[in-house]
Short mmCIF file of C-alpha atoms and ligand atoms in Angstrom, two decimals:
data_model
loop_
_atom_site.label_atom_id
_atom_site.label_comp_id
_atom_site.label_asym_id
_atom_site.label_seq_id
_atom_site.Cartn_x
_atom_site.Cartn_y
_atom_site.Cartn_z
CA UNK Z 6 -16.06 192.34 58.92
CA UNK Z 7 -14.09 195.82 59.43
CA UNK Z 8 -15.04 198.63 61.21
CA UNK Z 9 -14.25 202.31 60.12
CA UNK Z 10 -12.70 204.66 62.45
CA UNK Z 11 -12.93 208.62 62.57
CA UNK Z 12 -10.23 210.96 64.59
CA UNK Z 13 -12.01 213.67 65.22
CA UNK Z 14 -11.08 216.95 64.53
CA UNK Z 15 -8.95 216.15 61.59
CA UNK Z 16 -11.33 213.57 60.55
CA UNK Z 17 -8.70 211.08 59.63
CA UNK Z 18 -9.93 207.72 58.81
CA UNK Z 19 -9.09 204.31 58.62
CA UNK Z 20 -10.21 200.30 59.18
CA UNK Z 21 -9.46 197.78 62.07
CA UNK Z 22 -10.16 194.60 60.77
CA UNK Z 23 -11.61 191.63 63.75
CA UNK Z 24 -9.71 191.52 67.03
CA UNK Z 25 -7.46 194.14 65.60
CA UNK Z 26 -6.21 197.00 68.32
CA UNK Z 27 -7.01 200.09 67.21
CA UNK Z 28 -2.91 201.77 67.49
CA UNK Z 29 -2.15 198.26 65.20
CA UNK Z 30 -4.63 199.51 62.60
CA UNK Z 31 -3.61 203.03 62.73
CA UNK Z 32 0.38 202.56 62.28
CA UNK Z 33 -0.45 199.86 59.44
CA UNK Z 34 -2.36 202.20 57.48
CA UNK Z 35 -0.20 205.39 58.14
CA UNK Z 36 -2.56 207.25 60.72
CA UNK Z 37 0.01 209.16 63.21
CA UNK Z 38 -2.27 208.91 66.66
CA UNK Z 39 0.10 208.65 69.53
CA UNK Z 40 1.47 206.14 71.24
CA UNK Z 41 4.47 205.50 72.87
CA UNK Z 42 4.94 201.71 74.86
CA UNK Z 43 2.05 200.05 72.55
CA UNK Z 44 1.37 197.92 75.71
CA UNK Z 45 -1.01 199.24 77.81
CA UNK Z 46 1.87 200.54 80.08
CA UNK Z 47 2.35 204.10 79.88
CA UNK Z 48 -1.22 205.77 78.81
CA UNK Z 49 0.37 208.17 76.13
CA UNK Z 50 -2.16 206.55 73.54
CA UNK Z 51 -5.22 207.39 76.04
CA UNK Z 52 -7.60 209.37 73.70
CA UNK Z 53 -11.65 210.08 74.23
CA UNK Z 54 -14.24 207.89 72.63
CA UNK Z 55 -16.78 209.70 70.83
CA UNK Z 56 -18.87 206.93 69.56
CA UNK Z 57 -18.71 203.70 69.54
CA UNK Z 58 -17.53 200.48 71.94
CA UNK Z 59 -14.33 198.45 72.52
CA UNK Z 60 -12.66 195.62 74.56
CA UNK Z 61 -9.54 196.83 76.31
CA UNK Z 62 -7.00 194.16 76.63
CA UNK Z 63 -4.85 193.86 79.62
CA UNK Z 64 -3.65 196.92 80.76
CA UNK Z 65 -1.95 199.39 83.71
CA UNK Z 66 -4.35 201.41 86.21
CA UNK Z 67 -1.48 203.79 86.27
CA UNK Z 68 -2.23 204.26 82.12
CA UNK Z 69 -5.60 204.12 82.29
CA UNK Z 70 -7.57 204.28 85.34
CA UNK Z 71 -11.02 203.02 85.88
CA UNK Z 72 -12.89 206.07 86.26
CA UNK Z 73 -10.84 207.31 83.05
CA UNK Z 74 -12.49 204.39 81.39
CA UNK Z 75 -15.91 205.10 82.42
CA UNK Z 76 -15.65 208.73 81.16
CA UNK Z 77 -15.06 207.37 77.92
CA UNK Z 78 -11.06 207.47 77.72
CA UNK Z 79 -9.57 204.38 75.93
CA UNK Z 80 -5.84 203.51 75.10
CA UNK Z 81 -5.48 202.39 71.92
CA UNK Z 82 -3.35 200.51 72.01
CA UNK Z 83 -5.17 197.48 73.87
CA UNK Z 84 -8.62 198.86 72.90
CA UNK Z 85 -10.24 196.12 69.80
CA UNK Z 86 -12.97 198.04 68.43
CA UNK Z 87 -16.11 196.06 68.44
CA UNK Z 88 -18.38 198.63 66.54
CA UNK Z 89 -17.97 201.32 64.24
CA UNK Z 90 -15.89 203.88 65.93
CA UNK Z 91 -15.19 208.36 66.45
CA UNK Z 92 -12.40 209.33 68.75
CA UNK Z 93 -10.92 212.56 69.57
CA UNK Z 94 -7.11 212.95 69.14
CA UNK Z 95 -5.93 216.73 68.56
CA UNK Z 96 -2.47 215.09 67.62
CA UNK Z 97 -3.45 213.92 64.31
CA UNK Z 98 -3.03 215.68 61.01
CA UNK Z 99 -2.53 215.01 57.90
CA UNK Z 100 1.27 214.22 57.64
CA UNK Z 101 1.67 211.01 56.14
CA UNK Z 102 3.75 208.66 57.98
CA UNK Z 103 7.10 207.30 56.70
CA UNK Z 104 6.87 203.55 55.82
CA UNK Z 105 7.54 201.01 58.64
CA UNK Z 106 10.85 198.89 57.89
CA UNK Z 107 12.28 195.49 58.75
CA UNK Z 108 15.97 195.13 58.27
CA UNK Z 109 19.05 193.96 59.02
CA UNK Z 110 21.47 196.38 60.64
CA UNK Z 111 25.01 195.92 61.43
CA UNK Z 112 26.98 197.17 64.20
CA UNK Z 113 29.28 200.60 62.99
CA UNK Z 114 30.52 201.65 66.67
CA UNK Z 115 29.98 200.70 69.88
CA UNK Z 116 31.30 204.10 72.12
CA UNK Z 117 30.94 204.40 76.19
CA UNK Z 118 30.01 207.61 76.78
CA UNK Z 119 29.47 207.14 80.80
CA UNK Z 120 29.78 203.86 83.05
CA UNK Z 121 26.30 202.80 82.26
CA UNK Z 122 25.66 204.37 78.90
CA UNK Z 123 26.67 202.70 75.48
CA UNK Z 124 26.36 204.68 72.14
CA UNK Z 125 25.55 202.53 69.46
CA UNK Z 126 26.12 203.38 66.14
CA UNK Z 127 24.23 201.04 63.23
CA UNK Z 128 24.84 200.84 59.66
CA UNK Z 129 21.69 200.66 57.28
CA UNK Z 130 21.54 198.43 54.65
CA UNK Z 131 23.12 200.49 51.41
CA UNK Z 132 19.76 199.42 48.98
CA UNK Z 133 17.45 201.19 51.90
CA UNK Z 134 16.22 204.29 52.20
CA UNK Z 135 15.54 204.77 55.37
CA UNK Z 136 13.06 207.85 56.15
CA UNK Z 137 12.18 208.83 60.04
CA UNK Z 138 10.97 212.19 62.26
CA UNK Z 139 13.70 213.83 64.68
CA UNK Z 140 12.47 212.30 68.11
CA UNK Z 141 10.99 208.62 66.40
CA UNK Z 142 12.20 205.34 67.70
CA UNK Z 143 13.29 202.04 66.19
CA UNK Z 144 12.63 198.46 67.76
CA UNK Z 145 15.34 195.91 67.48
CA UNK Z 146 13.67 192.11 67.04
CA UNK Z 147 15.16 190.35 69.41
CA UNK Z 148 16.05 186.37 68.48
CA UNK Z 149 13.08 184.91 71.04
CA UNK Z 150 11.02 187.69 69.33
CA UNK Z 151 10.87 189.66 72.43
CA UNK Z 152 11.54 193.80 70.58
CA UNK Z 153 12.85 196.44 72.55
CA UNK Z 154 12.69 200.18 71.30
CA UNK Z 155 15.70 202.77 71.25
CA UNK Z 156 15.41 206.53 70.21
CA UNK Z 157 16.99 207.73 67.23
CA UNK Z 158 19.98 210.58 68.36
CA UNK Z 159 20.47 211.67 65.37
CA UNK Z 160 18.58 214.06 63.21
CA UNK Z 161 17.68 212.53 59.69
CA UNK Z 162 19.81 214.76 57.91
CA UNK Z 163 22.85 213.71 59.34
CA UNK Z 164 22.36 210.52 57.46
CA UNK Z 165 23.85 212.40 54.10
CA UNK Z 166 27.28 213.33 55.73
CA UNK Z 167 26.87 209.90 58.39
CA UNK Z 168 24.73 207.05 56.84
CA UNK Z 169 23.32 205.37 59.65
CA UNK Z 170 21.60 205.79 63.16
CA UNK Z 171 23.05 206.86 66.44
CA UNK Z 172 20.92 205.28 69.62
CA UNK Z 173 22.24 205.96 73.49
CA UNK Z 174 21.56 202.90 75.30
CA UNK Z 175 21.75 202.92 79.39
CA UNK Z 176 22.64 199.74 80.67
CA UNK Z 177 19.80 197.92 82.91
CA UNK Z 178 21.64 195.39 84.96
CA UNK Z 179 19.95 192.34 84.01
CA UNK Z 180 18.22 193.44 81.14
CA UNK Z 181 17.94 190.92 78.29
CA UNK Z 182 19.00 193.52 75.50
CA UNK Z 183 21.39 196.03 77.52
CA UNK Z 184 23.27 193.05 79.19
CA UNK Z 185 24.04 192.24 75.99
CA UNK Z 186 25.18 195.64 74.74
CA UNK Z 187 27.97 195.68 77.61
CA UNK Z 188 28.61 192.05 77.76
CA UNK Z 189 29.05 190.60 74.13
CA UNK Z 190 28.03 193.00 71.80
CA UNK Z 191 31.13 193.83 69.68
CA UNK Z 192 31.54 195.69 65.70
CA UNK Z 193 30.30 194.22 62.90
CA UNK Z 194 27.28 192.30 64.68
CA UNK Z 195 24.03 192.25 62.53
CA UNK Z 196 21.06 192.51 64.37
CA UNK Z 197 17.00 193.42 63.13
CA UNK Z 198 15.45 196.22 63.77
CA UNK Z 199 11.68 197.65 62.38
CA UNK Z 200 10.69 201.35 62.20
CA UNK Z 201 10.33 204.08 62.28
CA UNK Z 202 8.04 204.13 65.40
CA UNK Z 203 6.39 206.77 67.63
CA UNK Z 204 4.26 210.02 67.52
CA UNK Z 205 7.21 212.33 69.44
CA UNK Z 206 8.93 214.08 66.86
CA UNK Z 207 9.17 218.31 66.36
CA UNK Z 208 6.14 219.97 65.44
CA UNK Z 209 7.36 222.28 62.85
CA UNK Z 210 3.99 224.23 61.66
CA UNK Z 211 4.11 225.56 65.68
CA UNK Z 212 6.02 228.50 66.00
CA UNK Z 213 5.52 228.19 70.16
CA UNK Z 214 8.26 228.59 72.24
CA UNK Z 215 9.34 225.12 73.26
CA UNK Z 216 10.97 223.26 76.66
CA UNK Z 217 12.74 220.05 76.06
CA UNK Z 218 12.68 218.49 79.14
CA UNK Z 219 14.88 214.67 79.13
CA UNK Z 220 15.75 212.32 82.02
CA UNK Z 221 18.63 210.03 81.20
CA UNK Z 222 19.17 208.80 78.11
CA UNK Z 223 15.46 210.42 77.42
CA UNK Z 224 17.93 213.16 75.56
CA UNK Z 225 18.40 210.72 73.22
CA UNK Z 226 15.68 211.85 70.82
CA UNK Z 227 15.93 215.66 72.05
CA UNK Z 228 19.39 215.22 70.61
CA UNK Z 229 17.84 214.62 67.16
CA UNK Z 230 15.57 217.46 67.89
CA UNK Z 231 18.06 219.93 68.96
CA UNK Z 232 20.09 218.84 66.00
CA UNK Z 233 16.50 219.13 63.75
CA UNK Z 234 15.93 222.75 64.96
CA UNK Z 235 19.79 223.58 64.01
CA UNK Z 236 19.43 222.30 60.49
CA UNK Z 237 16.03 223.86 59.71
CA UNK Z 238 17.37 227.71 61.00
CA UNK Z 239 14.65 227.62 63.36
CA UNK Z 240 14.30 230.92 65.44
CA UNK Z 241 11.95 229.27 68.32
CA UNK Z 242 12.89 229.99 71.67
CA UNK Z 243 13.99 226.16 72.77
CA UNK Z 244 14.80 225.38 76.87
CA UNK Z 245 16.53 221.97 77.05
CA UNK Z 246 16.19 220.54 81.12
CA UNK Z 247 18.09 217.93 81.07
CA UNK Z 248 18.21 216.03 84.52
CA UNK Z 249 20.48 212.87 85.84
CA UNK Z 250 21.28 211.62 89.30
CA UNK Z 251 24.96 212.41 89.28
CA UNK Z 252 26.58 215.30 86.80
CA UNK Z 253 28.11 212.62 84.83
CA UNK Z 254 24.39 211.31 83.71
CA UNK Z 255 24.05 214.15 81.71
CA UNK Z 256 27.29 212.16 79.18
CA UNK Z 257 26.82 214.93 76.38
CA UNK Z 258 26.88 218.01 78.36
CA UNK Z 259 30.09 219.27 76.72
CA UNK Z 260 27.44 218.66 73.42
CA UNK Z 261 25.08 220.70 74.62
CA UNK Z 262 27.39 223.47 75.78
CA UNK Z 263 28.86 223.60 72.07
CA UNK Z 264 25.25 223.74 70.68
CA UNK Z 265 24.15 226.59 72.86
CA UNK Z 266 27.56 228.46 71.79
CA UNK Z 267 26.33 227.91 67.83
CA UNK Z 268 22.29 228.69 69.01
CA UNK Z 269 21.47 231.94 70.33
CA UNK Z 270 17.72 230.50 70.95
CA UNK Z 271 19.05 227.52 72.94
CA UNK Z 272 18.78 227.85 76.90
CA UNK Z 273 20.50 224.41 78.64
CA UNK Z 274 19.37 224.47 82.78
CA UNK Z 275 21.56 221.25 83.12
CA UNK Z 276 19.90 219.56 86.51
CA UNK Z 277 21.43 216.78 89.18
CA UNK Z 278 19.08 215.11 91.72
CA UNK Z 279 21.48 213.38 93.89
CA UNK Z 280 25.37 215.51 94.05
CA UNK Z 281 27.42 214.28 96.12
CA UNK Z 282 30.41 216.28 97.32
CA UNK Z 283 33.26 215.07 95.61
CA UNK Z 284 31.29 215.82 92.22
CA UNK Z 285 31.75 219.42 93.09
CA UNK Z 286 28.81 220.71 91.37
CA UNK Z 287 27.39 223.51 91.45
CA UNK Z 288 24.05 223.91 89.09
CA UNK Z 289 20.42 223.48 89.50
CA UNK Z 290 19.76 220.68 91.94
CA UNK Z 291 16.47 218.58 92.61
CA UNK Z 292 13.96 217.05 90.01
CA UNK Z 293 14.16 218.06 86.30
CA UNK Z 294 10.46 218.24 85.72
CA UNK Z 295 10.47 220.31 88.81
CA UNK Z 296 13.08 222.67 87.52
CA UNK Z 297 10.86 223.89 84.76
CA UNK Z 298 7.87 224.22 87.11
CA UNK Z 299 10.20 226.78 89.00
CA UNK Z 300 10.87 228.79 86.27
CA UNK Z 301 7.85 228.88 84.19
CA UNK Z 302 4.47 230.11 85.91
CA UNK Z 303 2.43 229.66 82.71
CA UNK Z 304 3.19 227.12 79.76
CA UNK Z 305 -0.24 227.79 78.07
CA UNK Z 306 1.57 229.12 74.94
CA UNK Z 307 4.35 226.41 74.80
CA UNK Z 308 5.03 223.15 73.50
CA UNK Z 309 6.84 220.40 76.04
CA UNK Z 310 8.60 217.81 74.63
CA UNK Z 311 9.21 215.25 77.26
CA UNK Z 312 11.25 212.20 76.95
CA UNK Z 313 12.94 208.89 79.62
CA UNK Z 314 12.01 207.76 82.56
CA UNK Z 315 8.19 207.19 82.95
CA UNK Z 316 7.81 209.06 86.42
CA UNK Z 317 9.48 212.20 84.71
CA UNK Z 318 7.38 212.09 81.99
CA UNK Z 319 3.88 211.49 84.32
CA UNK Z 320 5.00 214.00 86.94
CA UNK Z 321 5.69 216.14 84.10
CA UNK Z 322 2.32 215.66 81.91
CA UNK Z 323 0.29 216.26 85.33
CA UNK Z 324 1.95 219.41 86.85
CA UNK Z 325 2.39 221.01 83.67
CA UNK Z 326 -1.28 220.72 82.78
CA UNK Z 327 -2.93 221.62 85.63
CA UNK Z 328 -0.92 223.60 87.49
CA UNK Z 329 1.19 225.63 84.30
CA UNK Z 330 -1.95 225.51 81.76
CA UNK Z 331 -0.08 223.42 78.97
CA UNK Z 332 -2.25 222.53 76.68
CA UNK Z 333 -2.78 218.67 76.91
CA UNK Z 334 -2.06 218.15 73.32
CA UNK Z 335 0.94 220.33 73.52
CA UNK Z 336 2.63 217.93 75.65
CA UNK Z 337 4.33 215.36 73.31
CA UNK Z 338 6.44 212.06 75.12
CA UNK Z 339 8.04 208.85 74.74
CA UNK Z 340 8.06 207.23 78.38
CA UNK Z 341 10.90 205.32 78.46
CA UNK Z 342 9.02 202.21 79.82
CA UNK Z 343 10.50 198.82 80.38
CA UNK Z 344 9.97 195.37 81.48
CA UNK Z 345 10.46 195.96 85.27
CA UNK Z 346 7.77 199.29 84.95
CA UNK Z 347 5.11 196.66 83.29
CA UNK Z 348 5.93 194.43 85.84
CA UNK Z 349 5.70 196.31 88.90
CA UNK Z 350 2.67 198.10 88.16
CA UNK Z 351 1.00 195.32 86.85
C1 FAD N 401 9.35 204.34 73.02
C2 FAD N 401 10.56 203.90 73.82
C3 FAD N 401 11.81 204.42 73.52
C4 FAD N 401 12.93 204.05 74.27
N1 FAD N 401 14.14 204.61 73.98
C5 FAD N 401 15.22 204.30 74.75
C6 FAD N 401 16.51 204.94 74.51
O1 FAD N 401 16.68 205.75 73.57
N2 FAD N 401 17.53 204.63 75.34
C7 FAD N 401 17.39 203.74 76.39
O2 FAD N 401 18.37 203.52 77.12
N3 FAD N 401 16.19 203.11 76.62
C8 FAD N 401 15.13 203.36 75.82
N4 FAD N 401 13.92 202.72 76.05
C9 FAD N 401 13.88 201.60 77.02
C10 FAD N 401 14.30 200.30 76.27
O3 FAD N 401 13.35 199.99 75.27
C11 FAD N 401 14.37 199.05 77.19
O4 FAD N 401 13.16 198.92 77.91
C12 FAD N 401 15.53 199.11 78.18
O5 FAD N 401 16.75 199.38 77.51
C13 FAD N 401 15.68 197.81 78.94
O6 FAD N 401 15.88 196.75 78.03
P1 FAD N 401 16.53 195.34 78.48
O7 FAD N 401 16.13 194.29 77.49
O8 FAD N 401 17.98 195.50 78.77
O9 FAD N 401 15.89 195.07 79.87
P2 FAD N 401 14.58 194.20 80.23
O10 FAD N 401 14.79 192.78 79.92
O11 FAD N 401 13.43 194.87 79.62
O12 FAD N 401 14.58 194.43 81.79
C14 FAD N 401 14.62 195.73 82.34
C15 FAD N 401 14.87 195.65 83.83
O13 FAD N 401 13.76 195.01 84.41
C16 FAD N 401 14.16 193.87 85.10
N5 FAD N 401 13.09 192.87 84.81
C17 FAD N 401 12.98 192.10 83.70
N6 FAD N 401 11.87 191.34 83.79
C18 FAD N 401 11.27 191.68 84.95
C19 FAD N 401 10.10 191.22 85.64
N7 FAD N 401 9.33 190.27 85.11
N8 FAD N 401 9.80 191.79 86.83
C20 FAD N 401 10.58 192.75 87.37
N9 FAD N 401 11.72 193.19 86.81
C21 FAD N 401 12.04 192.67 85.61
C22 FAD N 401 15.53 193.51 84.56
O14 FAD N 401 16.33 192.88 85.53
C23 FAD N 401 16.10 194.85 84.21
O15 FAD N 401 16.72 195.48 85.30
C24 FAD N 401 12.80 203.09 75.32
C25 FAD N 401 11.53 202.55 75.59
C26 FAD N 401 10.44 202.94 74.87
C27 FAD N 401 9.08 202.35 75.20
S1 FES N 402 -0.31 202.57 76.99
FE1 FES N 402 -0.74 202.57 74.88
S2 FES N 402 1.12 203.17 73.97
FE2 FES N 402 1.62 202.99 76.08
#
């Protein structure tokens, strides 16, 4: 037996069939609620419950916290529906998604753009269309089955002049994947990937002033934006934070500097958290997500587009909402989680 869910306000439905979560049954059937880890780690799938009950399966506190729970909140991806259900998710519309692919990919370029950041390029297969949202992610399929997600950097467009994806990939000492990336990983490798994944991607029916706020190699997919935004003639006023311990984090600043040059409506507040003084800098300093709460006393009519490392992206959702008046559903993120965040929260 299946039970029918309703996203309310669009009124968007779809099944789950038996012990089926219900993010699974969403992406299978095209339904864009959002989600970001799809493993109970970094709550960006938390949406209310109208109606109905689920399970949760194992999950963070820090995603979704007990008295969130009893209020009704669920994250769906761990939640298995065990009735008929109604949520609430003001991020849904009607946009179809693009379909979800498995394929092989092979390795184009492999280019160090800082000492612990690797830019990957991969080569599509030439029989595959290959259709995505500036800002989604793809998951490479790892041989033990184990999947790890990268952002794409590049806009889809690009793919006419370019075939092919561009991902930014920060090394994780120890990391199963990223080891690999600066250890063996050489041109001409195939590997598997699936996508496209992920709700983040440009809202382009808002005319709102926007902030693009990225942590790391979080400006992966606000590359793709930026680039998105460029290609479309957009006019919106865009403010790109983009924040890194040292000034050399931030290893497409010269990028950025070019883009503002071509982009009247592009604003870059470049910002380092820990200088020292040999890197003679001297910009913004502190925490990125603090940066914009400095300058902006009201984001009520804004978008944010937050992407990297998950305490950015919390700090960020939190302060913004409650303190600048963002909008909760104009906050849109991909929390860069990984193994050691599930781990040490769990
Ligand atoms: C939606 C999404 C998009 C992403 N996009 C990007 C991107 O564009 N660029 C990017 O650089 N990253 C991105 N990430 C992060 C990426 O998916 C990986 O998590 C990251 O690269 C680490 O992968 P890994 O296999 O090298 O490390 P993992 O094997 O996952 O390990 C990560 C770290 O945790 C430690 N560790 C492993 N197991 C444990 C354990 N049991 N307990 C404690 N510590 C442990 C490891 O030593 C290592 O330091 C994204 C993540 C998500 C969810
Ligand atoms: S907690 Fe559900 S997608 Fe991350």
């Amino acid at each position: 037996m299946s039970f029918n869910i309703t996203v309310q306000p669009s009124g968007r439905a779809f099944t789950a069939n038996p012990e089926e979560a219900v993010l699974a049954a969403a992406i299978r059937q095209g339904v864009g609620l959002p989600y970001g880890c799809k493993d109970g780690a970094c709550g960006s799938c938390k949406c209310k419950k109208l109606e109905g009950e689920v399970v949760h399966g194992e999950h963070q506190s820090k995603a979704l916290s007990a008295e969130e729970a009893a209020q009704g909140f669920i994250l769906t991806c761990c939640a298995v529906p065990q009735t008929d259900l109604v949520l609430e998710s003001r991020q849904v519309t009607d946009e179809s998604a693009f379909p979800i692919k498995k394929m092989p990919v092979r390795v184009a370029a492999l280019e160090k753009k800082s000492a612990d950041v690797m830019q990957l390029r991969l080569q599509l297969p030439a029989t595959e269309t290959f259709r995505y949202h500036a800002g989604q992610y793809i998951e490479f399929i790892l041989r033990d089955g184990a999947r790890r997600a990268y952002s794409m950097a590049n806009a889809p467009h690009t793919q006419a002049e370019a075939p092919g994806v561009e991902l930014h990939i920060r090394h994780m000492p120890g990391g199963k994947f990223t080891d690999h990336v600066f250890g063996a990983m050489k041109e001409k490798d195939i590997l598997r990937v699936e996508g496209p994944f992920g709700s983040f991607y440009l809202r382009e029916d808002s005319d709102k002033p926007i902030v693009l706020l990225a942590s790391g190699t979080g400006f992966a997919p606000i590359k793709a934006l930026i680039e998105q935004l460029q290609f479309k003639g957009s006019t919106r006023a865009v403010t790109l934070y983009w924040g890194g311990r040292r000034p050399q984090d931030l290893y497409l600043h010269d990028w950025v500097l070019a883009r503002t040059a071509e982009m009247p409506q592009l604003r870059y507040v470049p910002v380092v958290s820990d200088a020292q003084p040999e890197d003679g800098w001297s910009g913004r300093t502190g925490f990125v997500h603090q940066a914009v709460l400095d300058d902006f006393a009201d984001l009520s009519g804004h978008q944010v587009y937050a992407c990297g490392a998950p305490i950015v992206v919390e700090s960020a959702r939190t302060a913004y909402s409650a303190q600048r008046g963002l909008p909760a559903e104009e906050f849109y993120a991909d929390a860069f989680t990984s193994e050691a965040d599930k781990h040490a929260a769990a």
